[in-house]
Coordinates of C-alpha atoms in Angstrom, one line a residue:
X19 CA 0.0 0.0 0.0
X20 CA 1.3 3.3 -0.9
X21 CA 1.6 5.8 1.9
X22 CA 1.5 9.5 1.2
X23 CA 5.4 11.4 2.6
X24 CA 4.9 14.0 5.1
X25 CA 5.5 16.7 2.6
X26 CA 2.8 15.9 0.9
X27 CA 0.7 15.9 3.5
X28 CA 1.7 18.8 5.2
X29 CA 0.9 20.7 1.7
X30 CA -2.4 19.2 1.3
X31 CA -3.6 20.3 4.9
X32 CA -2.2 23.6 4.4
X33 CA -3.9 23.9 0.7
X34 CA -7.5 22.3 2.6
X35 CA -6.8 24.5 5.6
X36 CA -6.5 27.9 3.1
X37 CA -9.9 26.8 1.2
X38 CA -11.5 26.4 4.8
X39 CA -10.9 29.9 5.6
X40 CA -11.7 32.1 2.2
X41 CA -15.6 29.8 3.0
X42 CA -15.4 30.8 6.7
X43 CA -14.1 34.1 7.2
X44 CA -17.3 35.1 4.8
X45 CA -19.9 33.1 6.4
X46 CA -18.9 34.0 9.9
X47 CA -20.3 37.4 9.4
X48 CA -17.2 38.5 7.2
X49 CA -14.5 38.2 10.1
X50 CA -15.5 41.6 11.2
X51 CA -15.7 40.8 14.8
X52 CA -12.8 40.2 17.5
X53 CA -13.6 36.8 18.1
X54 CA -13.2 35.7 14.5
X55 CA -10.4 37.7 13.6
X56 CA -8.5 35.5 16.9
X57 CA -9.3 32.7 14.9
X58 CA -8.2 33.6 11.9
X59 CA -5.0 34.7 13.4
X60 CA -4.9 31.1 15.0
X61 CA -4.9 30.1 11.3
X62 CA -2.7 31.8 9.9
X63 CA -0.2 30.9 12.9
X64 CA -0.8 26.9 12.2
X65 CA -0.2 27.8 8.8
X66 CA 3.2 28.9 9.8
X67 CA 3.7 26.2 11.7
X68 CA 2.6 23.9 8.9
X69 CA 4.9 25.5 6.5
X70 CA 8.1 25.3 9.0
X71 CA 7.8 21.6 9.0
X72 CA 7.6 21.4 5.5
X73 CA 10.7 23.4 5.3
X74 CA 11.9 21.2 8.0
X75 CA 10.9 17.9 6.2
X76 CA 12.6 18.7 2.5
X77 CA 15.3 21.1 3.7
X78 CA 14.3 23.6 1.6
X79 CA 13.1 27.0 2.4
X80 CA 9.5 27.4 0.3
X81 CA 8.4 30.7 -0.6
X82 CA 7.1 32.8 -3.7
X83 CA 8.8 35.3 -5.4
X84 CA 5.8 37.2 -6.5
X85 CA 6.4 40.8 -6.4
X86 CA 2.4 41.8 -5.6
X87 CA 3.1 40.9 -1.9
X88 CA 5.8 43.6 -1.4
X89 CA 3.5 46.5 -1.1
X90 CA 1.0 45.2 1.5
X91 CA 4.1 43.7 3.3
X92 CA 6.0 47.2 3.3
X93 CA 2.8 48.7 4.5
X94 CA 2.4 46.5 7.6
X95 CA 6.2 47.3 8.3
X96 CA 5.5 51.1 8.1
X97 CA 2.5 50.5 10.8
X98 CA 5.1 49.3 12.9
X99 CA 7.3 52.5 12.2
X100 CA 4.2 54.5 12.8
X101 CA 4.3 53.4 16.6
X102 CA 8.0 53.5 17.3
X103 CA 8.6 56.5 19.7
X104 CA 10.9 59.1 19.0
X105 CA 10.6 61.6 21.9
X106 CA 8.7 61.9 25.1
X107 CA 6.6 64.8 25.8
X108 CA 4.9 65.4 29.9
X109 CA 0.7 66.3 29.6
X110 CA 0.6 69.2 31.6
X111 CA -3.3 68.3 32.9
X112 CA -2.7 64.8 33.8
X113 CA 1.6 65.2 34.5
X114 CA 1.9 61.6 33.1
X115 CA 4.4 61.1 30.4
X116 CA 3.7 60.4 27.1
X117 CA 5.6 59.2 24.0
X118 CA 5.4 61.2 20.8
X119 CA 4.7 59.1 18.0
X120 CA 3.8 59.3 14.1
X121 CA 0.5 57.8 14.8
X122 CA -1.9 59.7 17.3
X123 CA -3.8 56.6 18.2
X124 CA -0.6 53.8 18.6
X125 CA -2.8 51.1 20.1
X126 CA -5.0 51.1 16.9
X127 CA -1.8 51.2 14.5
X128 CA 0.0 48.2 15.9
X129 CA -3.3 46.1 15.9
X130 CA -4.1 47.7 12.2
X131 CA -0.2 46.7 11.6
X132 CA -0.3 42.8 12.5
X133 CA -3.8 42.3 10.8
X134 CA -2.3 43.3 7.7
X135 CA 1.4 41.2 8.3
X136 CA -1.4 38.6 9.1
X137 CA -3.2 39.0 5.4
X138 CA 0.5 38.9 4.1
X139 CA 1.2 35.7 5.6
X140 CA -2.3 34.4 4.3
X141 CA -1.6 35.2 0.5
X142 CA 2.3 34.1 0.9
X143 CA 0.4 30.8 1.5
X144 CA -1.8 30.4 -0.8
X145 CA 1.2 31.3 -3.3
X146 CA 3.3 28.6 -1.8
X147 CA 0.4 26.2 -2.2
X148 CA -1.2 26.7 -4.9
X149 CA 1.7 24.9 -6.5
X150 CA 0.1 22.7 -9.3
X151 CA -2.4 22.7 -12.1
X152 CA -4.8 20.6 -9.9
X153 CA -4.9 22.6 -7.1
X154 CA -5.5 26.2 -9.6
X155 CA -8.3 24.2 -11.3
X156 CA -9.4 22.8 -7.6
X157 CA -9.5 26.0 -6.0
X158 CA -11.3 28.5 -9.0
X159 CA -13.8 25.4 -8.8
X160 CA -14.4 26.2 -5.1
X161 CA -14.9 29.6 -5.4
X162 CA -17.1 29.2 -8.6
X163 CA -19.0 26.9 -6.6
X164 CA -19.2 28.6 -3.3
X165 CA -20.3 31.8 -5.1
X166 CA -23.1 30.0 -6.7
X167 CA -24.8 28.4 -3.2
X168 CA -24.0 31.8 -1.4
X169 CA -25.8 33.8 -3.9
X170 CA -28.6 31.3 -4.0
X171 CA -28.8 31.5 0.2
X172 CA -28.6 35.4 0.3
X173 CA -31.6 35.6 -2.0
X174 CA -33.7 33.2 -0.3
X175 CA -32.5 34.7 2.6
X176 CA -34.0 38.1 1.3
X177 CA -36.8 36.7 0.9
X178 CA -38.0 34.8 4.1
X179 CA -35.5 36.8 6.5
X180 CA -34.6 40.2 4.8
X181 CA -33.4 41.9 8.1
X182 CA -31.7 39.4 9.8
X183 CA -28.2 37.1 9.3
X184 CA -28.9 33.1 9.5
X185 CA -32.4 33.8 11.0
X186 CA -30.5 34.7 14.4
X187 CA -28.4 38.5 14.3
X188 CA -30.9 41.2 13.7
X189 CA -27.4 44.1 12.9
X190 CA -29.1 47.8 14.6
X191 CA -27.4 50.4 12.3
X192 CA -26.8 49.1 9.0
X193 CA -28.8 47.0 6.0
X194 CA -27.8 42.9 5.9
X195 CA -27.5 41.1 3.5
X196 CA -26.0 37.0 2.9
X197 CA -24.2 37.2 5.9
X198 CA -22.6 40.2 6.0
X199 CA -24.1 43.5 8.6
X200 CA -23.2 45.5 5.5
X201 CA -24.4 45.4 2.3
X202 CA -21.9 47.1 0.0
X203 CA -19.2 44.3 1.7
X204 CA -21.4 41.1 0.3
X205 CA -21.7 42.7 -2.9
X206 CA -17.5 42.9 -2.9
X207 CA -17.9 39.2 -2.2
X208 CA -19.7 38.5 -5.1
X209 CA -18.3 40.7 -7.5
X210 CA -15.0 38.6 -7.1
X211 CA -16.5 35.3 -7.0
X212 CA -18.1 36.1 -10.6
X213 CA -15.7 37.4 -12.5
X214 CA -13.9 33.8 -12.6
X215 CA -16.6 31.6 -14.2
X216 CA -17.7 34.7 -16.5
X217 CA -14.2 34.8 -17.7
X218 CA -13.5 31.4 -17.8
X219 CA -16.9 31.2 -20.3
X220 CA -15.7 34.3 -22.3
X221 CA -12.4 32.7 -22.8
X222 CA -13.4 29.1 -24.0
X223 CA -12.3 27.8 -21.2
X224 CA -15.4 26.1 -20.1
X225 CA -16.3 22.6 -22.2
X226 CA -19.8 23.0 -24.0
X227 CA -22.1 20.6 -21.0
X228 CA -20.9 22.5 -18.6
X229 CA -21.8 26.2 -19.7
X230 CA -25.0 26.6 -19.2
X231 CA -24.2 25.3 -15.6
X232 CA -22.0 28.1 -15.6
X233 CA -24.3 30.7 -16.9
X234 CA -26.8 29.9 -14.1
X235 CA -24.1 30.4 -11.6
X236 CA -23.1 33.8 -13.0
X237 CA -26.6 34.2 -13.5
X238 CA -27.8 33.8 -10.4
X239 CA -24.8 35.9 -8.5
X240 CA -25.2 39.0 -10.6
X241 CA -29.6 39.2 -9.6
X242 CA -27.6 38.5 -5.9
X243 CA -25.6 41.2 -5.8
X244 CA -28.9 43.9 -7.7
X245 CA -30.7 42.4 -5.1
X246 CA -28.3 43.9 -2.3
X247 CA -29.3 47.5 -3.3
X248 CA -25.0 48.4 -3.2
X249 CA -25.0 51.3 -5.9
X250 CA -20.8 51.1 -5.5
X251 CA -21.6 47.1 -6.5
X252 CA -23.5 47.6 -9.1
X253 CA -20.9 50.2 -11.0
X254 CA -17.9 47.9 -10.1
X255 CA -20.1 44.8 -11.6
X256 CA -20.8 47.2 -14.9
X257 CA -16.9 48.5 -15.0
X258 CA -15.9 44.7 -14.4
X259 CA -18.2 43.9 -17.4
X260 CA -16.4 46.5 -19.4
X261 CA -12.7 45.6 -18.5
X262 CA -13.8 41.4 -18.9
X263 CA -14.7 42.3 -23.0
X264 CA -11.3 44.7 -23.1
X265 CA -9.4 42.0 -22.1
X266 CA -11.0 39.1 -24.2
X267 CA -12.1 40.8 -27.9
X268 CA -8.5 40.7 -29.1
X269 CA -8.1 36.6 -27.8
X270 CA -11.6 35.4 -29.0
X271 CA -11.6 37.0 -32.4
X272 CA -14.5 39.8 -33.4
X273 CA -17.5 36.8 -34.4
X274 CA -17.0 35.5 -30.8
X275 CA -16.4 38.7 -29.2
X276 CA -20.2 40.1 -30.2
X277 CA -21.0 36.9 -29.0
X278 CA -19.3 37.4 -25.4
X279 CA -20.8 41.2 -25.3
X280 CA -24.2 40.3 -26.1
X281 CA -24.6 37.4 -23.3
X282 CA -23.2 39.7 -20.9
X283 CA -26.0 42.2 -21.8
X284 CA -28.0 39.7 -21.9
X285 CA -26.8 38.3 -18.5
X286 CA -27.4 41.9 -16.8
X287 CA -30.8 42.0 -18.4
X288 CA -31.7 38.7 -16.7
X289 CA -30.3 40.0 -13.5
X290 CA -32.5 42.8 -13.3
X291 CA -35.7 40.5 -14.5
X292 CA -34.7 37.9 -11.6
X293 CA -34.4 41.0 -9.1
X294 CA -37.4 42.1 -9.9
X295 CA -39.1 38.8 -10.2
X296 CA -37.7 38.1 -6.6
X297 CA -37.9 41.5 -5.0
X298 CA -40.3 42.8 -6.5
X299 CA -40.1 46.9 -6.7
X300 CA -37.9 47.2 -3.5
X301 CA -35.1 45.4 -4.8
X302 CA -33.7 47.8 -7.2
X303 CA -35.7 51.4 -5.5
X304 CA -33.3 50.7 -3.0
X305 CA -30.5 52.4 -4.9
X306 CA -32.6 55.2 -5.1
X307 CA -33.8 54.8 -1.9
X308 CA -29.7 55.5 -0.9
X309 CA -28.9 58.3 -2.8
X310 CA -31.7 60.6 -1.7
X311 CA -30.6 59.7 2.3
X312 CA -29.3 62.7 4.1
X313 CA -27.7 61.1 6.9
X314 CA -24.6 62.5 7.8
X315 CA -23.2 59.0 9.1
X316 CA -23.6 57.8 5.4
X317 CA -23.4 61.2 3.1
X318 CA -20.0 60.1 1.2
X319 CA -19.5 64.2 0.1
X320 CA -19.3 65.0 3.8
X321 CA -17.0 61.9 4.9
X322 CA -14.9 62.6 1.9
X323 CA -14.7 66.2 2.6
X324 CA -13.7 65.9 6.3
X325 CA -11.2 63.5 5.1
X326 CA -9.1 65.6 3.4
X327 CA -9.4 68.0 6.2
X328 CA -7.9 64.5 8.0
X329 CA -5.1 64.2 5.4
X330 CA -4.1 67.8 5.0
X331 CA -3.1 67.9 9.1
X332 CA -1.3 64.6 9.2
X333 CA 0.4 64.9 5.6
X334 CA 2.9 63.5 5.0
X335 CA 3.4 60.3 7.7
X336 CA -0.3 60.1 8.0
X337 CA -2.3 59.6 11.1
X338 CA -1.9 55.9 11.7
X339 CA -3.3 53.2 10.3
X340 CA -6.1 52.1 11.8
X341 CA -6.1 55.9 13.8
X342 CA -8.7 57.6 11.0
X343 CA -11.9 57.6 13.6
X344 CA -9.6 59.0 16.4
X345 CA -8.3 62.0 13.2
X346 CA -12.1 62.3 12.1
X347 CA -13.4 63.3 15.6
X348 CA -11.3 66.7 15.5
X349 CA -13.1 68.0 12.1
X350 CA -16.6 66.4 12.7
X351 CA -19.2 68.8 12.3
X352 CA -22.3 66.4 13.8
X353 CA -20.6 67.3 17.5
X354 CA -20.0 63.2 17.6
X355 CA -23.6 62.5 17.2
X356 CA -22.5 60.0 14.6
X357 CA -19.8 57.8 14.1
X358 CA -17.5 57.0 11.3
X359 CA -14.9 54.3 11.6
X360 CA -14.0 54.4 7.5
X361 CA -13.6 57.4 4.9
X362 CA -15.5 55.2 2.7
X363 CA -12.8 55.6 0.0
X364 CA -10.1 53.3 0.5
X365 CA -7.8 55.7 -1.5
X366 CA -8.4 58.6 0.8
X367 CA -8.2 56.5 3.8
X368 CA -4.7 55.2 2.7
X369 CA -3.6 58.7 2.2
X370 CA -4.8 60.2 5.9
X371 CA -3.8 57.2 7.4
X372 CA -0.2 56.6 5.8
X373 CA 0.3 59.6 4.2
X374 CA 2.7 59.8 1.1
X375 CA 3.9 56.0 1.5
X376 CA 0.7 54.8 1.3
X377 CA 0.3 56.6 -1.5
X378 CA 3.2 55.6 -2.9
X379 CA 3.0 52.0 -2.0
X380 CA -0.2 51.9 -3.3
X381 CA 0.4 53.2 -6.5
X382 CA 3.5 50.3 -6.9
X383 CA 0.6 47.8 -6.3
X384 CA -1.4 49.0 -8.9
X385 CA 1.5 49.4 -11.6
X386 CA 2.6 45.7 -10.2
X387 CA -1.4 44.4 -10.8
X388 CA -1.9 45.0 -14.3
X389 CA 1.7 44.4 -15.2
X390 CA 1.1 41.0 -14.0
X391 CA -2.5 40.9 -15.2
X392 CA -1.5 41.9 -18.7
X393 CA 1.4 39.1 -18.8
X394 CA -1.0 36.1 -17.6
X395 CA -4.1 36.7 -19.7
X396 CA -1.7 35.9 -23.0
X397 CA -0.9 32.8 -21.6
X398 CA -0.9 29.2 -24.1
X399 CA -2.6 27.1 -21.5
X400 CA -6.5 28.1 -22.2
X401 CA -7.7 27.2 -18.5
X402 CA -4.8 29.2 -17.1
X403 CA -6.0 32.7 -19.4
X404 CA -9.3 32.4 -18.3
X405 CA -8.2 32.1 -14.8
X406 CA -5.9 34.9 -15.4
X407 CA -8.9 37.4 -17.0
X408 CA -11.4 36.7 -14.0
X409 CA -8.7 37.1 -11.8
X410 CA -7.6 39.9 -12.9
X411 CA -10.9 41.5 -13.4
X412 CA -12.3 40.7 -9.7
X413 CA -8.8 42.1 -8.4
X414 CA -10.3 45.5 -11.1
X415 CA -13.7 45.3 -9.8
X416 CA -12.8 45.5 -6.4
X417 CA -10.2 48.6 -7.0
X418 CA -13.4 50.5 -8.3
X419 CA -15.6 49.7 -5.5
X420 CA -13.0 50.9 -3.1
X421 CA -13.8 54.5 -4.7
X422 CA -16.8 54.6 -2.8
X423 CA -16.5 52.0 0.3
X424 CA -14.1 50.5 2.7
X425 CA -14.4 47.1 1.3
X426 CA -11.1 46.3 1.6
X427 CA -10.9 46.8 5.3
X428 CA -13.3 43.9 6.0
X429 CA -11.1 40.4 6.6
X430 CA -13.3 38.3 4.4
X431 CA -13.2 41.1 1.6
X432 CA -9.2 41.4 1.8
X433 CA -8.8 37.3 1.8
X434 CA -10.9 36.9 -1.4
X435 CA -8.9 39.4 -2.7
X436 CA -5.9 38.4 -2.0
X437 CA -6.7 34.8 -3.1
X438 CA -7.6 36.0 -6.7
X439 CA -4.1 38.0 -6.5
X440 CA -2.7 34.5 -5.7
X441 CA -4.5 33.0 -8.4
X442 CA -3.4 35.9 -11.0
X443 CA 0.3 35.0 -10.3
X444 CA -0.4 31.3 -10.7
X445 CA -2.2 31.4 -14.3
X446 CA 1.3 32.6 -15.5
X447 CA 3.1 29.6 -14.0
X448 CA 3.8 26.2 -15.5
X449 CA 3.8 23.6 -13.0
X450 CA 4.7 19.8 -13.3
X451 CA 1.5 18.5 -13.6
X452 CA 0.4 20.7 -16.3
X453 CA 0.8 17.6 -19.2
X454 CA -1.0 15.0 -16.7
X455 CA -3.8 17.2 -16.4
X456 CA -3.9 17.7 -20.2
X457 CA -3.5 14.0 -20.9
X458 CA -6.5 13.0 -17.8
X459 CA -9.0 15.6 -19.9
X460 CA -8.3 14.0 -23.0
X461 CA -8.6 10.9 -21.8
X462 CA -12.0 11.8 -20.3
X463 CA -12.8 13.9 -23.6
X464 CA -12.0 10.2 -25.7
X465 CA -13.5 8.2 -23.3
X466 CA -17.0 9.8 -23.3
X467 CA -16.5 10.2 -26.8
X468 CA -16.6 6.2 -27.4
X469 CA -19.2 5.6 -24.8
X470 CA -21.3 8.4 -26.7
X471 CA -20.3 6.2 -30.4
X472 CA -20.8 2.8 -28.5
X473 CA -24.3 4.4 -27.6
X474 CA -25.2 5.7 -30.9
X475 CA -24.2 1.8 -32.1
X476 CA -26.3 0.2 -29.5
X477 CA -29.3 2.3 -31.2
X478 CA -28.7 1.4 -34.3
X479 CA -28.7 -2.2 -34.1
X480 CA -31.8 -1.9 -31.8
X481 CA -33.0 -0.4 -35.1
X482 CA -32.2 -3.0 -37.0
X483 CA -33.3 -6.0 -34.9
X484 CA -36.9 -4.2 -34.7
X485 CA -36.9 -3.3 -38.6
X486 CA -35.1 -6.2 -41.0
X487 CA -34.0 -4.7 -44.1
X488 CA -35.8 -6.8 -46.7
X489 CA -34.3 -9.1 -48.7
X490 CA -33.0 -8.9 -52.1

């Protein structure tokens, strides 16, 4: 009997261990909450753990290379700067001393600081472990999948249960929906989740009996996420739309192109008919519903404009990450009536919380994204290009929903994300299963083709055995 080495197993419980936690950090209320985020960083530790004994095992030191971990990695480290002091200074009202520091809220920065070394580790994993063809094609199956039965729950959910989470958390000051308190956050979820099968169909990538599978899947998410009511969801899922056809018309040729561009129209025209059908008129009057509120706690001119207020008193080091509510409090007009946690614009946040190296940092990340999303979508292995184009274009959807929420600041959000980043640096690798994979599918493709000729045989001689052909 063949045993599996402990390599082996050590990678396959890190690669099931990784799937476990892009499923649970969104179902368990998307990881907002202290509780979950422990756990997570319990994960995250055993995955260190798991990945020093594989090191240990082979006597090799595993890690990637990719460059699109630097800039979150470098912007942990700078949290850390943030909270180094560099002076002491005596408050003259209370006499105790105090350390000057970068960030005016240190507590906040450091725990800001490790959740995103934490995130860091998380992707560097799934890069180590996503190591073969099996596992890419495993795990864009997961998330295909997983985005299909979530969408299907939040609707029926919507339906039955519209203001509570599982039937049990009824959230106070914000609209639910799936199982997120906010909204805007589920529709991040599902604008990832997707973009994968929708490029993987626009590609070619998808064998003939299994589209229309797919196109209920994508189907189904997109009348999901209208349902939600997220106005910053619905223009990233449009802008997505738009960046998916840029990135496929010159790879499918013009005939197939029209094609792709009129099922997506026709895909966002059965969205709207299945919101409608399922939420009747309240399912899509909720975006106007959102833009005519005036409440100051969600009015995005007055956030927005008393967060540059924020960054223009803390430029250049910023305030500290994690420190914007603490910043916000000194320019808020509503005398603290209302609070806001988030600038709801991850761009402005990045600025008035890190100042000109966030900005900086975040504007490597970009030019490091679409030079690596450019690269992969040309790649010869068709699977792989698909892969590369959905990736690439939830990674793009997500960019322009951060223009108008702080997606990206909720766990579950980031660990999609940085999963399809994962993914984007894998389509462009060749691993050394790639020709057994190739060789299984053909053998698959041959075999169902002779059980399909040996069928078509059977029928015929049933034919014959009922009607003789007469004799000469």
């Amino acid at each position: 009997m063949k045993t599996e080495n402990p390599t082996t197993r050590i990678s396959t419980i890190s690669f099931v261990l990784l799937c476990g936690t892009i499923i649970f950090t969104t179902l368990a209320y998307g990881a907002v909450h202290q509780p979950i985020i422990a756990l997570f960083y319990l994960v995250v530790t055993i995955l260190a753990i798991l990945w020093s004994a594989d090191s240990l095992f082979t006597g090799t030191l595993r890690f990637s290379r990719s460059p699109l971990q630097l800039p979150l990695l470098l912007l942990g480290i700078y949290g850390l700067i943030q909270v180094i002091p560099f002076g002491y200074t005596a408050d003259p009202d209370s006499g105790l001393v105090i350390a000057r520091t970068i960030s005016i809220e240190p507590f906040a920065t450091l725990s800001t600081a490790v959740h995103i070394l934490a995130l860091c580790a998380f992707m560097a994993a799934v890069l180590i472990y996503t190591d073969r063809a099996s596992r890419v094609r495993r795990l864009v199956t997961l998330i295909t999948v997983f985005g299909f039965l979530y969408a299907f729950y939040a609707i029926i959910q919507s339906v039955l249960s519209p203001n509570k989470i599982f039937g049990i958390y009824e959230p106070v000051f914000a609209v639910p929906f799936g199982s997120f308190v906010n909204r805007h956050n589920f529709a991040a979820i599902i604008e990832m989740t997707i973009a994968l099968p929708l490029a993987l169909i626009f590609t070619g990538a998808v064998d003939k009996d299994k589209r229309l599978l797919y196109w209920v899947a994508v189907a189904l998410m997109a009348t999901a996420l209208l349902l939600s009511g997220s106005r910053g969801g619905l223009v990233a899922l449009l802008a997505g739309l738009v960046f998916l056809a840029i990135l496929t018309i010159r790879q499918i040729g013009r005939s197939h192109a029209f094609l792709s561009v009129t099922l997506a129209a026709a895909l966002v025209f059965i969205a709207l008919a299945g919101a409608v059908f399922v939420g009747g008129d309240t399912s899509l009057t909720r975006f106007s519903d959102a833009a005519a509120g005036n409440d100051i706690s969600s009015s995005r001119n007055h956030i927005w404009g008393t967060s540059l207020k924020v960054i223009s008193e803390h430029f250049p080091l910023g305030a500290g990450l994690g420190a914007f509510p603490q910043a916000y409090t000194r320019f808020d007009t509503s005398g603290g009536a209302h609070r806001v946690d988030q600038a709801h614009n991850d761009y402005l946040q990045v600025l008035a919380d890190a100042g000109v190296v966030g900005v900086v940092l975040g504007a490597v990340f970009i030019f490091l994204l679409f030079q690596e999303g450019f690269r992969n979508v040309k790649s010869q292995n068709k699977f792989r290009r698909g892969v590369a184009v959905g990736a690439f274009t939830g990674c793009f959807t997500i960019l322009v929903h951060s223009l108008f929420d702080f997606v990206l600041h909720i766990t579950a959000v980031s660990v999609m994300f940085l999963t399809l980043l994962a993914l984007l640096a894998a389509s462009g690798r060749r691993f050394d299963d790639d020709a057994i994979e190739v060789e299984d599918r053909s053998r698959s493709k041959k075999a169902a083709t002779i059980t399909d000729l040996s069928r078509k045989s059977s029928e015929v001689r049933s034919r014959r055995s009922r009607f003789p052909e007469p004799e000469a």
